[in-house]
XYZ file of C-alpha atoms in Angstrom:
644
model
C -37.521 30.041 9.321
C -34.175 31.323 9.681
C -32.861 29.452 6.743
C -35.632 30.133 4.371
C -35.127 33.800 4.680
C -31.034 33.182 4.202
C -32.307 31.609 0.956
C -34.590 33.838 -0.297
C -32.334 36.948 0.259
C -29.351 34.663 -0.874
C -31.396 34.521 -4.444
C -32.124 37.902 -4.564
C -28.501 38.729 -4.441
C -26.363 38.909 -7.488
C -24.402 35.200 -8.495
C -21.075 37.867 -7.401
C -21.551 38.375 -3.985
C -22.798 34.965 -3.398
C -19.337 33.603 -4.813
C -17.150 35.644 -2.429
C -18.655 34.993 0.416
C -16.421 32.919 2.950
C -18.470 29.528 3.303
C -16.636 28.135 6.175
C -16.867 30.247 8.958
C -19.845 29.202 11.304
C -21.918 32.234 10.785
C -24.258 32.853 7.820
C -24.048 35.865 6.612
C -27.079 37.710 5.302
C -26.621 41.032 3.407
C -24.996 43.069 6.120
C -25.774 40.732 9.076
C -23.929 37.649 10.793
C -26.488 35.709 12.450
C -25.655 33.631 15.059
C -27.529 29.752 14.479
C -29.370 29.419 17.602
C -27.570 25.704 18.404
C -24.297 27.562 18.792
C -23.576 29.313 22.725
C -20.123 30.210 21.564
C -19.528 34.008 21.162
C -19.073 35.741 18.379
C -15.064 36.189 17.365
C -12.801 38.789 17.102
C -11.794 39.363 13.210
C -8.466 38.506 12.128
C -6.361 41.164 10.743
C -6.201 41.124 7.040
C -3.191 43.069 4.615
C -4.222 46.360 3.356
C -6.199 45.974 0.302
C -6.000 48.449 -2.586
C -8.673 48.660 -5.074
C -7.496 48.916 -8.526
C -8.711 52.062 -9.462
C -9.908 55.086 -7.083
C -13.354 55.571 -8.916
C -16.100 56.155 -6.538
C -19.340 58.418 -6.561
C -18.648 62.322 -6.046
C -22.012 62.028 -4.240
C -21.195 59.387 -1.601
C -17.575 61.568 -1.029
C -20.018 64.476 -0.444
C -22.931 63.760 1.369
C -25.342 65.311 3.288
C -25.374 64.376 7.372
C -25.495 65.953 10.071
C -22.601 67.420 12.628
C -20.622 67.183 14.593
C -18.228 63.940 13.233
C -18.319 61.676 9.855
C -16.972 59.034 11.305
C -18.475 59.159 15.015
C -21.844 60.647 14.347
C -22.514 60.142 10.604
C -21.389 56.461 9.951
C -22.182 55.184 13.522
C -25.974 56.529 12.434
C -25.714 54.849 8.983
C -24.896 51.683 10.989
C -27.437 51.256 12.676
C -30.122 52.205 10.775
C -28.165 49.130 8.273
C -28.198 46.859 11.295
C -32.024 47.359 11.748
C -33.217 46.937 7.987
C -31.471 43.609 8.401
C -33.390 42.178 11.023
C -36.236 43.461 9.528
C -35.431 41.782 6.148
C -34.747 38.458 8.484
C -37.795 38.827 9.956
C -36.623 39.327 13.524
C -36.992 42.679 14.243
C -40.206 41.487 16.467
C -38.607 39.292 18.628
C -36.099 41.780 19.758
C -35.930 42.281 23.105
C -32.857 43.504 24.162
C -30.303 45.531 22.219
C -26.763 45.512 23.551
C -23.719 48.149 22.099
C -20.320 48.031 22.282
C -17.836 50.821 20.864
C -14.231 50.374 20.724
C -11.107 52.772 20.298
C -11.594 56.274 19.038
C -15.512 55.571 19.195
C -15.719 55.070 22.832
C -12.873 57.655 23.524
C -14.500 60.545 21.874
C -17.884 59.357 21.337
C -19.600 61.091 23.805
C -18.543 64.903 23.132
C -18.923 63.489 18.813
C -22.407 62.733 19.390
C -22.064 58.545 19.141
C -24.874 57.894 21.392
C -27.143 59.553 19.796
C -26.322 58.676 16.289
C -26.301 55.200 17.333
C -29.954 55.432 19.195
C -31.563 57.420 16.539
C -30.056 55.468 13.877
C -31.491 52.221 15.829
C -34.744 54.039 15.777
C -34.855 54.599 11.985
C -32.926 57.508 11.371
C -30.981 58.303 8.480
C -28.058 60.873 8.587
C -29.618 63.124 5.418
C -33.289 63.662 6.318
C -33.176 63.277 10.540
C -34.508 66.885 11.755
C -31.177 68.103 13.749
C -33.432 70.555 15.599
C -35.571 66.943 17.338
C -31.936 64.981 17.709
C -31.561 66.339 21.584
C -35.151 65.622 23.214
C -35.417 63.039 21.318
C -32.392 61.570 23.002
C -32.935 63.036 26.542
C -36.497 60.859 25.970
C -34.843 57.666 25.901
C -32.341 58.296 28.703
C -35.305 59.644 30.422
C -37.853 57.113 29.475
C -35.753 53.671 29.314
C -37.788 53.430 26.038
C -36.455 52.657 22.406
C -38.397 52.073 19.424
C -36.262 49.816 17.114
C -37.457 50.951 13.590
C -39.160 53.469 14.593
C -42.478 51.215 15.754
C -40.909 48.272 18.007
C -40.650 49.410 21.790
C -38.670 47.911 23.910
C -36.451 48.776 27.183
C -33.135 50.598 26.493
C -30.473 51.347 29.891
C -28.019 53.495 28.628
C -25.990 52.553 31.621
C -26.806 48.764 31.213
C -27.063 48.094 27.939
C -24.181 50.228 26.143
C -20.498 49.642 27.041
C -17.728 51.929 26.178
C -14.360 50.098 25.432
C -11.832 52.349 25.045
C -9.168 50.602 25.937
C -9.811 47.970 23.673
C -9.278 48.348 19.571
C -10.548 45.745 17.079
C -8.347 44.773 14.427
C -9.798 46.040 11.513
C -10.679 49.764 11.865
C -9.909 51.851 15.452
C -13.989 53.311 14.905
C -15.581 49.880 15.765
C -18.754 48.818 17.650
C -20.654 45.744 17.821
C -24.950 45.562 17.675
C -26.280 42.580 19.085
C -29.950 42.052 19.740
C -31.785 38.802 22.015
C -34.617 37.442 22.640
C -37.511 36.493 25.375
C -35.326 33.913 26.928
C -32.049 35.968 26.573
C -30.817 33.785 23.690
C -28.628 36.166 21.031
C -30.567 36.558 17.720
C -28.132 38.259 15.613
C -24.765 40.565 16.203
C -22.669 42.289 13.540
C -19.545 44.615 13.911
C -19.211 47.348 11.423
C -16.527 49.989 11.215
C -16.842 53.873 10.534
C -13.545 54.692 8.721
C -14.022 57.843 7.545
C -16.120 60.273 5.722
C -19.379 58.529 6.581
C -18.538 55.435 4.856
C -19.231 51.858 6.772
C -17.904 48.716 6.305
C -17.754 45.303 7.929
C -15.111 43.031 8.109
C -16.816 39.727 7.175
C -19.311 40.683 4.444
C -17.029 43.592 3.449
C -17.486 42.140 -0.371
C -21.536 43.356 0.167
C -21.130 46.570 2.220
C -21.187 49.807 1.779
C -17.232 50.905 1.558
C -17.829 52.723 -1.463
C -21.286 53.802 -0.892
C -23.335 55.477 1.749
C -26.701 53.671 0.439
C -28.832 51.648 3.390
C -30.757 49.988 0.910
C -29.124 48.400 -1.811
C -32.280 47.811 -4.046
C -32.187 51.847 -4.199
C -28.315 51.704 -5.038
C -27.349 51.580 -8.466
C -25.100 48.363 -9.309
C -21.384 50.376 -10.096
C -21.443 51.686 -6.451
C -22.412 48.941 -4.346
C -18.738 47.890 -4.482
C -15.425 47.756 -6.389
C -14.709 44.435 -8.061
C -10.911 44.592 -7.772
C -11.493 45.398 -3.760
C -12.618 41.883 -3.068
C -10.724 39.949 -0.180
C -11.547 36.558 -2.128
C -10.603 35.443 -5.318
C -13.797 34.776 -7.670
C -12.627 30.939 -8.210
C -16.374 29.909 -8.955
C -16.736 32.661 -11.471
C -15.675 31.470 -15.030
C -13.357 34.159 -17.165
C -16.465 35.017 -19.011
C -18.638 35.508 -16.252
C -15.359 38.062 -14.999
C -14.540 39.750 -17.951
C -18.160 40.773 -18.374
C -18.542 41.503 -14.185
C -15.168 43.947 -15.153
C -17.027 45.799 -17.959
C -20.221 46.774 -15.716
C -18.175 47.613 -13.050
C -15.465 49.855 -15.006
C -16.281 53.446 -15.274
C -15.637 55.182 -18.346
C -12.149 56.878 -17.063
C -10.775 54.540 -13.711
C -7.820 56.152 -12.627
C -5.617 55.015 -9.574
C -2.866 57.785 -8.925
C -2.416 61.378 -9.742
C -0.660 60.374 -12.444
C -2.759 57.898 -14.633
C -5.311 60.681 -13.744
C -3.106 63.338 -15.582
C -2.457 61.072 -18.077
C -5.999 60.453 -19.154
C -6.838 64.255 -19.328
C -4.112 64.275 -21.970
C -4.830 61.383 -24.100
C -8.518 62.458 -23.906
C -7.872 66.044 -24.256
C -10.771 66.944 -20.922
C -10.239 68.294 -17.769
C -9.812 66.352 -14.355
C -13.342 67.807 -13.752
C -14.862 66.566 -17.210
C -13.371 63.258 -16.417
C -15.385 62.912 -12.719
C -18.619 64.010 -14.494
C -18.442 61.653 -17.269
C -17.907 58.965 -14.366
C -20.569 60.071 -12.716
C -23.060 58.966 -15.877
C -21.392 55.220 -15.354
C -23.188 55.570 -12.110
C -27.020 55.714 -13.455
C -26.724 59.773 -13.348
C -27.615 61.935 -15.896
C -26.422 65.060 -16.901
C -29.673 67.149 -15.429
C -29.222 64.399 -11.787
C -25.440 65.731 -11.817
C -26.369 69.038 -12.022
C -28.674 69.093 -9.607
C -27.231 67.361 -7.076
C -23.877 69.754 -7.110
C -26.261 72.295 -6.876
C -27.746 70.791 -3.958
C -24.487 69.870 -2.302
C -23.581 73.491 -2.918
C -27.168 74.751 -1.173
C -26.708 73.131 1.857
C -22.849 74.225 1.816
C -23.944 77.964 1.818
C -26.931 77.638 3.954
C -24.797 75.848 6.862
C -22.896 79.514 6.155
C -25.489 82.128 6.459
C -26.837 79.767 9.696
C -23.028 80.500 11.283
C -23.005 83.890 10.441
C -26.428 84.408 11.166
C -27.275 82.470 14.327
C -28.010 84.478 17.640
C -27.046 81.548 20.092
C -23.059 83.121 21.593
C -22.009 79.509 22.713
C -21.928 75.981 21.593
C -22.465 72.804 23.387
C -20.084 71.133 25.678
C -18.534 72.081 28.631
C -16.103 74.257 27.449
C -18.489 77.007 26.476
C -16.761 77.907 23.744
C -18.259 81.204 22.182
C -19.175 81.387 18.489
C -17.247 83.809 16.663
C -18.478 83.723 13.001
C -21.422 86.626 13.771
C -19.028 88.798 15.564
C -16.432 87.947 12.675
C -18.788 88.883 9.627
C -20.348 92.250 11.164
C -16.209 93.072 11.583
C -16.565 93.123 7.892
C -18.202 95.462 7.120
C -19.986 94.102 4.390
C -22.419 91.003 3.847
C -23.059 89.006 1.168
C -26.849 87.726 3.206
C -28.892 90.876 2.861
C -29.279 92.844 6.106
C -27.048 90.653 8.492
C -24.353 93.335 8.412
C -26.532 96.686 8.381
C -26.037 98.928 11.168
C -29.046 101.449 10.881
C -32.058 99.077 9.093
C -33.146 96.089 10.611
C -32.204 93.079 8.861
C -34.670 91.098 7.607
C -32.962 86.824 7.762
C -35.900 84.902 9.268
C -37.799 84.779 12.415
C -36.677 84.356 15.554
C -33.779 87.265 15.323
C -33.562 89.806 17.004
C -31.919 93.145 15.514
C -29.995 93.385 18.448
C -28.371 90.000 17.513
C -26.590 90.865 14.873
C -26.436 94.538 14.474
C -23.086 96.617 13.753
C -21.887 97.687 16.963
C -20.224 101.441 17.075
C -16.761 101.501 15.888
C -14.082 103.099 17.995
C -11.202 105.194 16.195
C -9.186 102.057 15.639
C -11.606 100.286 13.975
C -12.971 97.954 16.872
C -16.363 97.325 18.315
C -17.149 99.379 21.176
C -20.770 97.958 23.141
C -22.119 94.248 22.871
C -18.491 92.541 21.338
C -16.699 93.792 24.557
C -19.503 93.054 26.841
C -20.022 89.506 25.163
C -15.658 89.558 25.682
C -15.298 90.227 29.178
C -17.852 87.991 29.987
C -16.694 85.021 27.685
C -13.036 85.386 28.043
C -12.624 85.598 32.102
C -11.585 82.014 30.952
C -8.607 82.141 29.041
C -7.714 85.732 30.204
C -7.614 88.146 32.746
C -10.147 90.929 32.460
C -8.480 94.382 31.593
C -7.536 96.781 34.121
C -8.881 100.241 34.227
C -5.619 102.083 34.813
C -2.123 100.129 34.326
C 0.055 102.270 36.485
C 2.079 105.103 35.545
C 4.077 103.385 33.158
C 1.001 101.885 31.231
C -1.686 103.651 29.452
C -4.704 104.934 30.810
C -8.152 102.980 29.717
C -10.155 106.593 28.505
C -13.408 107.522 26.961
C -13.210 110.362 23.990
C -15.714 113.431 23.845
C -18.321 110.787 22.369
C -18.425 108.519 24.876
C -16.428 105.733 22.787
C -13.671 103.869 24.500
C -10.271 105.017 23.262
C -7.690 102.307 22.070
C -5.596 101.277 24.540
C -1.781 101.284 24.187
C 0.681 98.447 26.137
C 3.768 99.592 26.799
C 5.571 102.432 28.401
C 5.852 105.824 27.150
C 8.823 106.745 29.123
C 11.011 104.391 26.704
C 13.532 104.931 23.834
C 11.481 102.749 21.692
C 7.746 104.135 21.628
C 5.459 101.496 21.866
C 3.049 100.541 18.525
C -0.636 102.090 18.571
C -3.013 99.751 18.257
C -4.686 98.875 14.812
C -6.692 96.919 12.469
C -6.192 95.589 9.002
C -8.164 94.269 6.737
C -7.099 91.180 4.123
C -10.628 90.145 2.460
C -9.431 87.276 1.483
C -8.271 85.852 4.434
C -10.824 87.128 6.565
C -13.878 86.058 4.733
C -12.045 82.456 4.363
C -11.842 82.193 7.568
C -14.964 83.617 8.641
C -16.759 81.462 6.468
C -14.703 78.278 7.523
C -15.129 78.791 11.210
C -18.994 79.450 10.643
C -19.477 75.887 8.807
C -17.671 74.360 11.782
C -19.437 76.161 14.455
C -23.104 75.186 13.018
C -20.883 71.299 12.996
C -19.974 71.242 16.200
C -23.484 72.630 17.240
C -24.868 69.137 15.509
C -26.521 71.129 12.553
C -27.181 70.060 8.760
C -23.567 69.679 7.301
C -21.954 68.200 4.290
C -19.321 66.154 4.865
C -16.101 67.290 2.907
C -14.697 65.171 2.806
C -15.372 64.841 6.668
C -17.279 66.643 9.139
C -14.384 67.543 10.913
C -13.381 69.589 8.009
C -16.268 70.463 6.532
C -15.728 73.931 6.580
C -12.444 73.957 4.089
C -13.996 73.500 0.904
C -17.455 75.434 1.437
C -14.862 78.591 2.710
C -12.849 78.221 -0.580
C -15.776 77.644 -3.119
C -17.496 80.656 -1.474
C -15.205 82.981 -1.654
C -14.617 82.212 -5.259
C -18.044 82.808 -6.084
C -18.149 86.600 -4.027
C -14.972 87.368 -5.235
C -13.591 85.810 -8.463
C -16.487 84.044 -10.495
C -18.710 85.413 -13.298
C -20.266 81.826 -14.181
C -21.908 80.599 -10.849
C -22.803 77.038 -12.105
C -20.240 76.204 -13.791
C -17.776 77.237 -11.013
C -19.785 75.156 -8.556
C -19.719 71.683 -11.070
C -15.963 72.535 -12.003
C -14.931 72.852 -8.288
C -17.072 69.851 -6.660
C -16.001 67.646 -9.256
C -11.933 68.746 -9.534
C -11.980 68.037 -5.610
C -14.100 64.585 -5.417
C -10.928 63.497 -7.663
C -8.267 63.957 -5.754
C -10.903 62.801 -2.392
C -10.641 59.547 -4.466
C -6.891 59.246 -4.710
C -6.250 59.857 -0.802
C -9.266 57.739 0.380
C -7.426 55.218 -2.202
C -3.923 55.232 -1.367
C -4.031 56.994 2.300
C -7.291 57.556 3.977
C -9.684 59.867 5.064
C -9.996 58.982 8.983
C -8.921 60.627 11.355
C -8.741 57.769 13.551
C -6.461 56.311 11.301
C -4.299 59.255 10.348
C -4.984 62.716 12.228
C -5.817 65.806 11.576
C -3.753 65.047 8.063
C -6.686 62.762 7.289
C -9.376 65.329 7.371
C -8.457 69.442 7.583
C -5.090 68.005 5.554
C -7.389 66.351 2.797
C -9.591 69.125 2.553
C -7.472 71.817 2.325
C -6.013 69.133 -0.880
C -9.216 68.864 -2.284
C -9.798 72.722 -1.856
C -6.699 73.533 -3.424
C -7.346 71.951 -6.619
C -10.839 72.629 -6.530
C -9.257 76.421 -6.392
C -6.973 76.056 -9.049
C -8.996 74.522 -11.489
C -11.562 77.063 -11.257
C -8.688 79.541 -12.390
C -8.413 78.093 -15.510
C -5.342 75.790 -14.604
C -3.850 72.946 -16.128
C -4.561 69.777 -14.765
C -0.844 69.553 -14.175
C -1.175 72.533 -12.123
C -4.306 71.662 -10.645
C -2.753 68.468 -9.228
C 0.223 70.150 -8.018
C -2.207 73.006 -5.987
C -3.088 69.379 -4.384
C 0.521 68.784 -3.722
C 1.043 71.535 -1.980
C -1.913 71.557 0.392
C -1.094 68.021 1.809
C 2.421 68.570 2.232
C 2.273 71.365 4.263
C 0.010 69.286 6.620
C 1.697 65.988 7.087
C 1.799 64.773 10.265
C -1.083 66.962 11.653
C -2.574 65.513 14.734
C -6.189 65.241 16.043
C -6.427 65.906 19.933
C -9.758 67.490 20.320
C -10.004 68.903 23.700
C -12.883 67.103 25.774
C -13.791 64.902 22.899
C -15.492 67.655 21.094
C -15.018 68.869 17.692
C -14.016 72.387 18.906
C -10.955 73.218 19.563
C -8.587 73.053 17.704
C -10.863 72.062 15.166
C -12.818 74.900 14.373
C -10.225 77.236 13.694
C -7.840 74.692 11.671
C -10.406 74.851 9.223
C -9.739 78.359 9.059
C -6.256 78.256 8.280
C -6.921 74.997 6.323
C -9.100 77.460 3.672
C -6.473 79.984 3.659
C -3.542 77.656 3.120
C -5.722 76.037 0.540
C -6.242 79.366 -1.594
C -2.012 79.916 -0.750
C -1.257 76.243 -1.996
C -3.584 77.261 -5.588
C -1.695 80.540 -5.886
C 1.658 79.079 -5.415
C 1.231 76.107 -8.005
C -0.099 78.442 -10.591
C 2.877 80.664 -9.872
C 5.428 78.317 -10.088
C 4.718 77.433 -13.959
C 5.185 73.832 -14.123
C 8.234 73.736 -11.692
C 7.630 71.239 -8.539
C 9.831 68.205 -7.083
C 7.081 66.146 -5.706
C 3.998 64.816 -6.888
C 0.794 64.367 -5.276
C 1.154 60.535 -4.960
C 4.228 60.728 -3.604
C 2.987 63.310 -0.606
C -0.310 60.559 -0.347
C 2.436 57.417 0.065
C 4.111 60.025 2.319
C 0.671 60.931 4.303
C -0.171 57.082 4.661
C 3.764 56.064 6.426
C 3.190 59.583 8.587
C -0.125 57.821 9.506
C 1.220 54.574 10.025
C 3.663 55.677 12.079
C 1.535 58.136 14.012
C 0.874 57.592 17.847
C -2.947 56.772 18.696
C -2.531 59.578 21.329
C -2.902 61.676 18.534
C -5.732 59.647 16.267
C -8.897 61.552 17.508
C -8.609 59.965 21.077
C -8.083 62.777 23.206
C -5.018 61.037 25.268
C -2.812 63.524 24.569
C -1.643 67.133 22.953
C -3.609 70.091 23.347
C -6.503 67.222 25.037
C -4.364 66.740 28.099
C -2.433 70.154 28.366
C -5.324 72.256 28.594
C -6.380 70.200 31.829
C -10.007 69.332 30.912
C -10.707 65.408 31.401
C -11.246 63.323 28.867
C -14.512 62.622 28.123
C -15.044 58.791 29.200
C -18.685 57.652 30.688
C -18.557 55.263 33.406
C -19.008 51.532 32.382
């Protein structure tokens, strides 16, 4: 039975993948799936490493760079979900989804490090249970996942039950790194009798993307589809990726596999990139649209899909700024700030959410209370529920301020209207007065980072994201593009298109020549891309040359080299949340700069990628998003490791 089904799907599968697939190893592989011949007790081995391969040109989908998921991590929440809803359609496609009796999971490396505080389990389960990453209801992910720790229950597919011990039957191996990718973990299902049915490893390296080491040729490392009779032919894979040489393919046969496979406009480097929007005379944006038609899209599916990309962007927004919960998940109890940031403001761009004498009218289930503007005190701060929410959120990090100081000190007072008066540090008996207390207002800045931290707060919370080109730093670009569009634009659409599509370009390049995982590279690997991707984004939308527009992208990488990733507790908090903020505003900085410098730079973007990649290479896996060292250890908080 077995080897009927490996036939028929073998036919169904274009003569190019068949070619390239390695025909001596003892496994069979099957689309996505190495299944184990029933004859054959050995285990399943460990892959071999491999050099780095580097496709020939950076071309891949804007829409599989952005994608829709949910928070709070790409490449531990996202992909590890994508993976096993893959893993399942296999089985089901060999016809042995039935006979499943026993699913076992191991994670390796960063997965089983940080899993638990990035969400892994639950990704994994839910994905095993049929979930996909874009449609799963966030609101149903935790019952549905305190069910099957509760119950012992799993349904595979969403209609096979069978028993699941989350203490048994998943085993966290974080001391232990496969060789291809530091995000690995291994499915393998048995039978009645206990006899293994089918195992695969597959790899989460960044951004949502998948891939497996031994049927790498037919997954998905340039696509996020599950199903690849949904997946148009140019993104199921790049033909100048392949591990194997296409011997058995005559030079016809290649030259024509080439031409379906080529976009329009394949570019490899920043440079080949600038040189095609001169010999074309089109911007780097025109460029990644006209790509996008080589894909199956039309003009009117572009459009609409930005737009959509762009929907979900600003509603993950309005849900940070809006949202009446005060902390997110996790032990540290980390209070959201974005609410408490965006009434500071003064002024909203969401009807009502900032009104201080009407109440607001953005959905059910808030109260006015929630998010009304607190009185103001002389100096401009709040005065009732921020410093009640403060000295009960803070007792943490701070000691709770005294009501007198001393002599020396100043006096904590109310004025004639009952508001409390600013209080002044220092002493007043001193040559050198000490500075009142004040607030100042940069709009820029502050709605940047307002809007940043709110996109990583609904992240971390496990809401709808988009990744950007991660989760992790999903709240870079959405920042940037939004404050373009309050602030600067006049033509919404066509700012939204132009900046999607400038920063999907240079996405390519790094997830080309560097990469895009934070596992593999830091912190430089995600807030460092995005702020990249941001910064051209910015500049194009300014009208800049492409020269320029490259050189914005410069300037945001650079000054984020060697930017680690040592989320405290596992969870992507702190320092995430407010790196995105400072990613946005060095992003807009990075645009402003370029465009001020007229042409005048001494290194180029591929240079700071090659630069980004040896930084990575030579980075410590302390600080690759596993929590065994920087701010993860200092702040005294374990690391998050269940027991096995």
């Amino acid at each position: 039975m077995l080897t009927r089904a490996f036939s028929a799907v073998n036919r169904s599968r274009p003569s190019l993948f068949r070619n390239v697939w390695p025909a001596q190893s003892s496994l069979r592989f099957v689309g996505h799936l190495s299944v184990k011949p029933k004859s054959d007790g050995e285990e399943n081995s460990v892959p071999t490493t491999t050099e780095r391969l580097v496709p020939e040109h950076a071309v891949i989908s804007t829409f599989d760079l952005f994608s829709i998921g949910v928070g709070p991590s790409s490449s531990h929440t996202v992909g590890p979900m994508r993976a096993a809803k893959i893993f399942i359609a296999d089985l089901k496609e060999l016809d042995l989804l039935e006979k499943v009796r026993t699913v076992k999971i191991n994670l390796y490396g960063s997965l089983a490090a940080t899993g638990k505080g990035h969400h892994t389990p639950q990704a994994i389960l839910l994905g095993l249970e049929g979930s996909d990453p874009e449609t799963i209801d966030t609101g149903t992910i935790p019952s549905r996942y305190a069910a099957i720790l509760e119950n012992k229950i799993i349904m595979l597919g969403g209609h096979h039950r069978i028993k699941y011990d989350m203490d048994r039957d998943m085993l966290w191996r974080w001391d232990q790194v496969l060789k291809t990718h530091p995000n690995g973990m291994r499915f393998s299902v048995f039978g009645e009798d206990g006899d293994l049915l089918a195992t695969n490893e597959y790899f989460s390296v960044g951004g949502g993307f998948v891939v497996n080491e031994k049927t790498k040729v037919d997954e998905n490392l340039f696509y996020k589809g599950v199903d690849k009779s949904q997946v148009h032919g140019a993104r199921l894979h790049q033909l100048h990726s392949l591990s194997e040489p296409l011997d058995d393919i005559s030079a016809p046969e290649a030259d024509q596999a080439a031409g379906t496979f080529e976009p329009p406009y394949p570019f490899d480097t920043g440079d080949t990139l600038l040189a095609l929007t001169k010999k074309y005379n089109v911007t780097i944006a025109q460029i990644v649209h006209d790509n996008e038609k080589h894909f199956g899209y039309t003009d009117e599916d572009i459009h609409e899909k930005l737009m959509r990309i762009w929907q979900v962007m600003d509603q993950c927004i309005h849900t940070g700024v809006s949202t009446t919960e005060q902390t997110l998940p996790g032990r540290l109890g980390l209070r959201r700030r974005a609410p408490i940031l965006y009434r500071r403001l003064m002024r909203g761009f969401y009807p009502g959410i900032s009104s201080s004498n009407n109440d607001p009218a953005i959905g059910m289930g808030v109260t006015p209370e929630a998010i009304r503007e607190p009185p103001r005190d002389s100096a401009g701060g709040d005065t009732t529920s921020d410093l009640k929410l403060e000295e009960k959120s803070n007792t943490k990090g701070r000691m709770p301020e005294p009501e007198n100081v001393g002599s020396k000190g100043a006096r904590v007072v109310t004025n004639s209207f009952g508001a409390r008066a600013p209080r002044v540090v220092g002493s007043f008996n001193h040559a050198l007065l000490p500075m009142p207390p004040r607030r100042t207002v940069i709009p820029a800045m502050d709605f940047l980072s307002c809007y940043a931290i709110a996109v990583n707060e609904v992240n971390a919370a496990g809401g709808r994201i988009v990744t950007s080109p991660t989760n992790g730093a999903a709240g870079v670009i959405p920042a940037v593009l939004k404050y373009i569009l309050e602030f600067v634009s006049d033509d919404t659409e066509k700012t939204i298109q132009t900046f999607l599509l400038t920063a999907a370009a240079v996405g390519m390049l790094f997830k080309r020549g560097s990469t895009i995982s934070a596992a593999e590279g830091g912190c430089q690997a995600e807030v460092g891309v995005a702020c990249s991707m941001a910064s051209a984004g910015f500049a194009a939308c300014m009208g800049a040359s492409p020269e320029t527009v490259l050189q914005a992208a410069e300037i945001g990488i650079e000054h984020n080299l060697g930017l680690t990733c040592d989320p405290i507790d596992g969870l992507v908090q702190v320092p995430c949340i407010e790196r995105n903020s400072l990613g946005a505003v060095k992003a807009v900085t990075a645009a402003q700069l370029s465009m001020a410098s007229d042409g005048v730079y001494s290194v180029t973007l591929d240079e700071a990628i090659e630069a980004m990649r040896l930084t990575a290479a030579d980075m410590s896996v302390k600080y690759k998003e596993t929590s065994l060292s920087g701010l993860a250890t200092t702040v005294k908080i374990p690391l998050t490791v269940p027991a096995c």
